[in-house]
Amino acid sequence: MAAPRSTTQLEKEDLERDAAFKKALHGKTGEGRQGFTAMLGKDHGAQKEAVDEYFKHWDNKSSATETEETRKARRDQYATLTRHYYNLATDLYEYGWGQSFHFSRYSKGEAFRQAMARHEHYLALKMNIQEGQRVLDVGCGVGGPAREIVKFTGCNTVGLNNNDYQIERATNYAKREGLDHKLSFTKGDFMQMPYPDNSFDAVYAIEATVHAPSLEGIYTEIFRVLKPGGVFGVYEWLMTDKYNNDDAHHRAIRLGIEQGDGIANMEKIEVALAAMKAAGFTLELNEDMADRPDELPWYWPLSGDLRYMQSIWDLPTLARMTKIGRGLMHNFVGALESIKLAPKGTQKTADSLALAADSLVAGGKEKLFTPMYLMVGRKPGKA
């Protein structure tokens, strides 16, 4: 059973342009440096171009004055918006969060990184990924989840990403861990994947397909590259049924998440479920994992609430997210900008991530948003 390619308006790809911009902005920082030290090695002129290109979608565009035309402009440039967001944010993510760019559930006494790995394992378990299968990671970041799932299942994984810098980092990490024989990475737009029909036994996406301009579009493209009988599993970022777009407070939370996380168009749960069906999947499992009665909420690392710390090793992550920690980062980055050690726009990017953190916590506390709506769907037919 084949599904047609999405009818969503897609951006024209220019791989040579993107590679040249990666080289101009990031230079050799993707080869070895990490986090803060990598951030200081950027080209200042290229950084300004990325900042201007990204923030033109958000500056002076508040939730109170938001229009459908504003949202359409972001959807129309979904790939450029996402690519430049990660050009700006990747080093800050690695500095503050690690190499798996997602949330997870937490148990008492469980360290942060252990919980992240368990969340990845859970998805692989529910998808029943098997050793030797050919698997696609859609929106793979710097490859943290892909490396973990390869080690957990023994599958062979291809990571797809539209950001050259992240691909360079992911490739180097895979080599460093001796996984490059099981794990490779492709540059491309996930709305128009560079793979033939029926290429993969399984496809997963961990908090990545939210960057698509259309959930039906991305799910349809995933359906196309899956083999008959293949499985698709996703942790999706969605607004819940409690979200009301006519409520100004709700809109401000949604827009804060979108701006701080490079999202062109976030949808509600009902839209995602309809999109899975429209793409052709037989839905085998769907659950908001954030709705489980966990003692520790998924957003605790962003909350800066030291009560939630489960291990002394969590302190660096949690301390950075306290008001004091964020204030120190704001002032420190501003000082580095003023003496031209950090490129201009670094502080603005850090402040945007802080806005996202506050909005994510508010959305989580008020049950307006989930970063882990789990769906597992199967493409009809025999494997």
Coordinates of C-alpha atoms in Angstrom, one line a residue:
M1 CA 0.0 0.0 0.0
A2 CA 1.7 3.2 -1.2
A3 CA 0.9 6.7 0.0
P4 CA 1.4 9.8 -2.2
R5 CA 4.0 12.4 -1.4
S6 CA 2.7 15.3 0.7
T7 CA 1.0 18.1 -1.1
T8 CA 2.4 20.6 1.5
Q9 CA 4.4 23.4 -0.1
L10 CA 8.0 22.4 0.4
E11 CA 11.2 24.5 0.4
K12 CA 13.7 23.9 -2.4
E13 CA 16.8 22.2 -1.1
D14 CA 20.3 23.5 -1.7
L15 CA 22.8 21.1 -0.2
E16 CA 25.9 23.1 -1.5
R17 CA 24.6 26.3 0.0
D18 CA 24.0 24.7 3.4
A19 CA 27.4 23.0 3.4
A20 CA 29.1 26.2 2.6
F21 CA 27.2 28.1 5.3
K22 CA 28.1 25.4 7.9
K23 CA 31.8 25.8 6.9
A24 CA 31.6 29.6 7.2
L25 CA 29.8 29.6 10.6
H26 CA 31.1 26.6 12.4
G27 CA 34.6 26.1 10.9
K28 CA 36.2 23.2 12.6
T29 CA 34.3 23.5 15.8
G30 CA 32.3 20.3 15.0
E31 CA 35.3 18.1 15.0
G32 CA 36.2 18.1 18.7
R33 CA 35.0 21.0 20.8
Q34 CA 31.8 20.7 22.8
G35 CA 29.2 23.0 24.2
F36 CA 30.5 26.4 25.4
T37 CA 34.0 26.1 23.9
A38 CA 32.5 25.2 20.5
M39 CA 30.1 28.2 20.8
L40 CA 33.1 30.6 21.1
G41 CA 34.6 29.4 17.8
K42 CA 31.9 30.7 15.5
D43 CA 32.4 33.2 12.7
H44 CA 30.8 36.4 13.8
G45 CA 29.5 37.5 10.4
A46 CA 27.8 34.2 9.7
Q47 CA 26.4 34.0 13.2
K48 CA 24.7 37.4 12.6
E49 CA 23.2 36.1 9.4
A50 CA 21.8 33.1 11.2
V51 CA 20.4 35.2 14.0
D52 CA 18.8 37.7 11.6
E53 CA 17.3 34.9 9.5
Y54 CA 15.9 33.0 12.5
F55 CA 14.6 35.9 14.6
K56 CA 12.8 37.7 11.7
H57 CA 10.0 35.2 12.4
W58 CA 9.7 36.2 16.0
D59 CA 10.8 39.8 16.7
N60 CA 7.9 42.1 17.3
K61 CA 5.4 39.3 16.7
S62 CA 3.7 38.7 20.0
S63 CA 0.9 36.2 20.7
A64 CA -1.5 39.1 21.1
T65 CA -0.9 40.2 17.5
E66 CA -0.3 36.8 15.9
T67 CA -2.1 36.2 12.6
E68 CA -2.5 33.2 10.3
E69 CA -0.3 35.0 7.8
T70 CA 2.5 35.1 10.4
R71 CA 2.2 31.4 11.1
K72 CA 2.0 30.6 7.3
A73 CA 5.3 32.5 6.8
R74 CA 7.0 30.3 9.3
R75 CA 5.5 27.1 7.8
D76 CA 6.6 28.2 4.3
Q77 CA 10.2 28.5 5.6
Y78 CA 10.1 25.5 7.9
A79 CA 13.4 24.0 6.8
T80 CA 15.4 27.3 6.9
L81 CA 13.9 28.2 10.2
T82 CA 14.7 24.8 11.8
R83 CA 18.2 24.7 10.2
H84 CA 19.2 28.1 11.5
Y85 CA 17.6 27.4 14.9
Y86 CA 20.0 24.5 15.4
N87 CA 22.9 26.4 13.9
L88 CA 22.4 28.8 16.9
A89 CA 21.2 26.4 19.6
T90 CA 23.1 23.1 19.2
D91 CA 26.1 24.1 21.3
L92 CA 23.9 25.6 24.0
Y93 CA 21.9 22.3 24.1
E94 CA 25.0 20.2 24.5
Y95 CA 26.3 22.6 27.2
G96 CA 23.1 22.5 29.2
W97 CA 21.4 19.2 28.4
G98 CA 23.7 16.7 26.8
Q99 CA 23.6 14.9 23.4
S100 CA 20.0 13.6 23.5
F101 CA 17.8 16.6 22.8
H102 CA 14.6 15.4 24.4
F103 CA 12.6 15.1 27.6
S104 CA 11.8 11.9 29.5
R105 CA 9.9 10.5 32.4
Y106 CA 11.8 10.2 35.7
S107 CA 11.7 7.8 38.7
K108 CA 12.8 8.4 42.2
G109 CA 16.5 7.8 42.6
E110 CA 17.1 7.7 38.9
A111 CA 19.9 9.9 37.5
F112 CA 19.1 12.3 34.6
R113 CA 21.1 10.5 31.9
Q114 CA 19.8 7.1 33.0
A115 CA 16.2 8.4 32.6
M116 CA 17.0 9.7 29.1
A117 CA 18.3 6.3 28.0
R118 CA 15.3 4.5 29.5
H119 CA 12.9 6.8 27.5
E120 CA 14.8 5.8 24.3
H121 CA 14.7 2.2 25.2
Y122 CA 11.0 2.3 25.9
L123 CA 10.3 3.6 22.4
A124 CA 12.5 0.8 20.9
L125 CA 10.7 -1.7 23.0
K126 CA 7.2 -0.6 22.0
M127 CA 8.2 -0.7 18.4
N128 CA 9.8 -4.1 18.8
I129 CA 13.0 -3.0 17.0
Q130 CA 15.1 -6.1 16.3
E131 CA 18.8 -6.8 15.8
G132 CA 19.9 -6.3 12.2
Q133 CA 16.8 -4.3 11.1
R134 CA 17.3 -1.2 9.0
V135 CA 16.0 1.7 11.0
L136 CA 15.6 5.4 10.2
D137 CA 15.9 8.1 12.9
V138 CA 14.0 11.2 11.6
G139 CA 15.5 14.4 12.9
C140 CA 18.4 12.7 14.7
G141 CA 20.1 15.7 16.3
V142 CA 23.7 14.9 17.2
G143 CA 22.9 11.2 17.4
G144 CA 22.5 10.6 21.1
P145 CA 19.3 8.6 20.9
A146 CA 20.4 6.8 17.7
R147 CA 23.6 5.6 19.4
E148 CA 21.7 4.4 22.5
I149 CA 19.1 2.5 20.4
V150 CA 21.8 0.9 18.3
K151 CA 23.5 -0.3 21.4
F152 CA 20.2 -1.4 23.0
T153 CA 18.8 -3.3 20.0
G154 CA 21.7 -4.1 17.6
C155 CA 19.8 -2.5 14.7
N156 CA 21.4 -0.6 11.8
T157 CA 20.4 3.0 11.9
V158 CA 20.4 5.9 9.4
G159 CA 20.0 9.3 11.0
L160 CA 18.3 12.0 8.9
N161 CA 19.0 15.7 9.6
N162 CA 18.8 19.0 7.7
N163 CA 21.6 20.6 9.7
D164 CA 25.2 19.9 8.5
Y165 CA 26.8 20.9 11.8
Q166 CA 24.7 18.4 13.7
I167 CA 25.5 15.7 11.2
E168 CA 29.2 16.4 11.5
R169 CA 29.0 16.1 15.3
A170 CA 26.8 13.0 15.2
T171 CA 29.2 11.3 12.8
N172 CA 32.2 12.1 15.0
Y173 CA 30.4 10.8 18.1
A174 CA 29.5 7.6 16.4
K175 CA 33.1 7.0 15.4
R176 CA 34.3 7.8 18.9
E177 CA 32.0 5.1 20.3
G178 CA 32.9 2.6 17.6
L179 CA 29.4 2.6 16.2
D180 CA 30.1 3.9 12.7
H181 CA 29.7 0.4 11.2
K182 CA 26.1 0.4 12.5
L183 CA 25.2 4.1 12.2
S184 CA 25.3 6.6 9.4
F185 CA 23.8 10.0 8.8
T186 CA 22.2 11.7 5.8
K187 CA 21.6 15.4 5.1
G188 CA 18.1 16.1 3.9
D189 CA 14.6 17.6 4.5
F190 CA 12.4 15.1 6.2
M191 CA 9.4 16.3 4.2
Q192 CA 11.1 15.1 1.0
M193 CA 13.4 12.3 2.1
P194 CA 16.2 11.1 -0.2
Y195 CA 15.2 7.5 0.0
P196 CA 13.3 5.1 -2.3
D197 CA 9.9 3.8 -1.3
N198 CA 9.9 0.8 1.1
S199 CA 13.4 1.4 2.4
F200 CA 13.2 0.8 6.1
D201 CA 12.0 -1.9 8.5
A202 CA 11.2 0.8 11.2
V203 CA 11.2 4.5 11.5
Y204 CA 11.2 6.6 14.7
A205 CA 11.2 10.2 15.6
I206 CA 11.9 11.6 19.1
E207 CA 10.5 15.1 19.5
A208 CA 11.6 16.0 16.0
T209 CA 8.6 15.9 13.7
V210 CA 7.1 18.9 15.5
H211 CA 9.4 20.9 13.2
A212 CA 7.3 19.9 10.2
P213 CA 5.0 22.4 8.6
S214 CA 2.3 19.6 8.4
L215 CA 2.0 16.5 10.5
E216 CA 0.1 14.7 7.8
G217 CA 2.8 15.6 5.4
I218 CA 5.7 14.2 7.5
Y219 CA 3.8 11.1 8.5
T220 CA 2.9 10.5 4.9
E221 CA 6.5 10.7 3.9
I222 CA 7.5 8.3 6.7
F223 CA 4.8 5.9 5.5
R224 CA 6.3 6.1 2.0
V225 CA 9.8 5.0 3.1
L226 CA 8.6 2.3 5.4
K227 CA 8.4 -1.3 4.1
P228 CA 5.0 -2.9 4.1
G229 CA 4.5 -4.3 7.6
G230 CA 7.0 -1.8 9.0
V231 CA 6.5 0.2 12.2
F232 CA 6.7 3.9 13.0
G233 CA 7.1 5.2 16.6
V234 CA 7.1 8.8 17.7
Y235 CA 7.3 11.0 20.8
E236 CA 5.4 14.0 19.5
W237 CA 5.3 17.6 20.9
L238 CA 1.6 18.6 21.0
M239 CA -0.8 20.9 22.6
T240 CA -3.4 19.0 24.6
D241 CA -7.1 19.0 24.5
K242 CA -7.1 21.7 27.3
Y243 CA -5.3 24.2 25.0
N244 CA -7.6 26.9 23.7
N245 CA -6.2 29.1 21.0
D246 CA -8.7 31.9 21.9
D247 CA -7.1 32.2 25.4
A248 CA -4.4 34.8 25.3
H249 CA -2.5 33.1 28.1
H250 CA -2.5 29.7 26.3
R251 CA -1.4 31.4 23.1
A252 CA 1.5 33.1 24.9
I253 CA 2.7 29.7 26.2
R254 CA 2.4 28.0 22.8
L255 CA 4.3 30.9 21.1
G256 CA 7.0 30.9 23.7
I257 CA 7.6 27.2 23.1
E258 CA 7.6 27.6 19.4
Q259 CA 10.0 30.6 19.4
G260 CA 12.5 29.1 21.8
D261 CA 12.5 25.7 20.1
G262 CA 12.5 26.5 16.4
I263 CA 8.9 25.3 15.7
A264 CA 7.0 26.7 12.8
N265 CA 3.6 25.2 13.6
M266 CA 2.6 23.2 16.7
E267 CA -0.7 21.3 16.7
K268 CA -3.1 19.6 19.1
I269 CA -3.3 15.9 19.9
E270 CA -6.4 15.5 17.7
V271 CA -4.5 16.8 14.7
A272 CA -1.7 14.3 15.2
L273 CA -4.1 11.3 15.5
A274 CA -6.0 12.4 12.4
A275 CA -2.6 12.8 10.5
M276 CA -1.5 9.3 11.4
K277 CA -4.8 7.9 10.0
A278 CA -4.7 10.1 6.9
A279 CA -1.1 8.9 6.2
G280 CA -2.3 5.3 6.1
F281 CA -1.0 4.0 9.4
T282 CA -2.9 1.4 11.5
L283 CA -2.5 2.9 15.0
E284 CA -1.4 0.3 17.5
L285 CA -0.7 2.5 20.5
N286 CA -1.3 6.1 21.5
E287 CA -0.8 7.6 25.0
D288 CA 0.3 10.8 26.5
M289 CA 3.2 9.6 28.6
A290 CA 3.3 13.0 30.4
D291 CA -0.1 12.1 31.8
R292 CA 1.3 9.1 33.8
P293 CA 1.1 9.7 37.6
D294 CA 4.8 10.1 38.1
E295 CA 6.1 11.7 41.3
L296 CA 8.7 13.6 39.3
P297 CA 7.3 15.7 36.4
W298 CA 8.9 15.6 33.0
Y299 CA 9.8 19.3 33.1
W300 CA 11.7 19.1 36.4
P301 CA 15.2 19.7 34.9
L302 CA 13.9 23.0 33.5
S303 CA 12.2 24.1 36.7
G304 CA 15.4 24.8 38.6
D305 CA 13.7 23.3 41.6
L306 CA 16.5 21.5 43.5
R307 CA 14.0 19.4 45.4
Y308 CA 13.8 17.2 42.4
M309 CA 17.5 16.4 42.2
Q310 CA 18.0 12.6 42.4
S311 CA 21.8 12.5 42.2
I312 CA 24.7 14.8 42.8
W313 CA 25.5 14.3 39.1
D314 CA 22.2 16.1 38.3
L315 CA 23.4 19.3 40.0
P316 CA 25.2 20.8 37.0
T317 CA 22.2 20.4 34.8
L318 CA 19.7 21.6 37.4
A319 CA 21.9 24.5 38.6
R320 CA 22.1 26.0 35.1
M321 CA 18.3 26.2 35.0
T322 CA 17.7 28.0 38.3
K323 CA 17.0 31.7 38.1
I324 CA 20.4 32.4 39.5
G325 CA 22.1 30.0 37.0
R326 CA 20.2 31.5 34.0
G327 CA 21.0 35.1 35.2
L328 CA 24.7 34.3 35.5
M329 CA 24.6 32.7 32.0
H330 CA 22.8 35.8 30.6
N331 CA 25.4 38.2 32.1
F332 CA 28.4 36.0 31.2
V333 CA 27.4 35.6 27.6
G334 CA 26.7 39.3 27.4
A335 CA 30.1 40.1 28.7
L336 CA 31.7 37.7 26.2
E337 CA 29.8 39.4 23.4
S338 CA 30.9 42.9 24.6
I339 CA 34.6 41.9 24.3
K340 CA 33.9 40.1 21.0
L341 CA 34.8 36.6 22.3
A342 CA 31.3 35.3 21.7
P343 CA 29.6 36.3 18.4
K344 CA 26.7 38.8 18.6
G345 CA 23.4 37.1 19.0
T346 CA 24.6 34.4 21.4
Q347 CA 22.9 36.1 24.3
K348 CA 19.7 36.6 22.3
T349 CA 19.7 32.9 21.5
A350 CA 20.3 31.9 25.2
D351 CA 17.5 34.2 26.3
S352 CA 15.1 32.6 23.7
L353 CA 16.0 29.2 25.1
A354 CA 15.2 30.5 28.6
L355 CA 11.8 31.8 27.4
A356 CA 11.1 28.3 26.0
A357 CA 12.1 26.7 29.3
D358 CA 9.6 29.0 31.2
S359 CA 6.9 28.3 28.6
L360 CA 7.5 24.6 28.7
V361 CA 7.3 24.4 32.5
A362 CA 4.1 26.5 32.4
G363 CA 2.6 24.3 29.7
G364 CA 3.5 21.2 31.6
K365 CA 2.1 22.4 35.0
E366 CA -1.1 23.6 33.4
K367 CA -1.5 20.4 31.3
L368 CA -1.6 22.4 28.1
F369 CA 1.4 20.8 26.4
T370 CA 3.1 17.4 26.2
P371 CA 6.5 16.6 24.7
M372 CA 5.9 12.9 24.8
Y373 CA 2.7 11.9 23.1
L374 CA 3.6 8.4 22.1
M375 CA 2.2 6.9 18.9
V376 CA 3.1 3.6 17.3
G377 CA 1.6 2.9 13.9
R378 CA 2.1 0.1 11.3
K379 CA 2.1 0.3 7.6
P380 CA -0.3 -2.4 6.3
G381 CA 1.1 -5.3 4.4
K382 CA 3.4 -8.2 4.9
A383 CA 7.1 -7.6 5.8

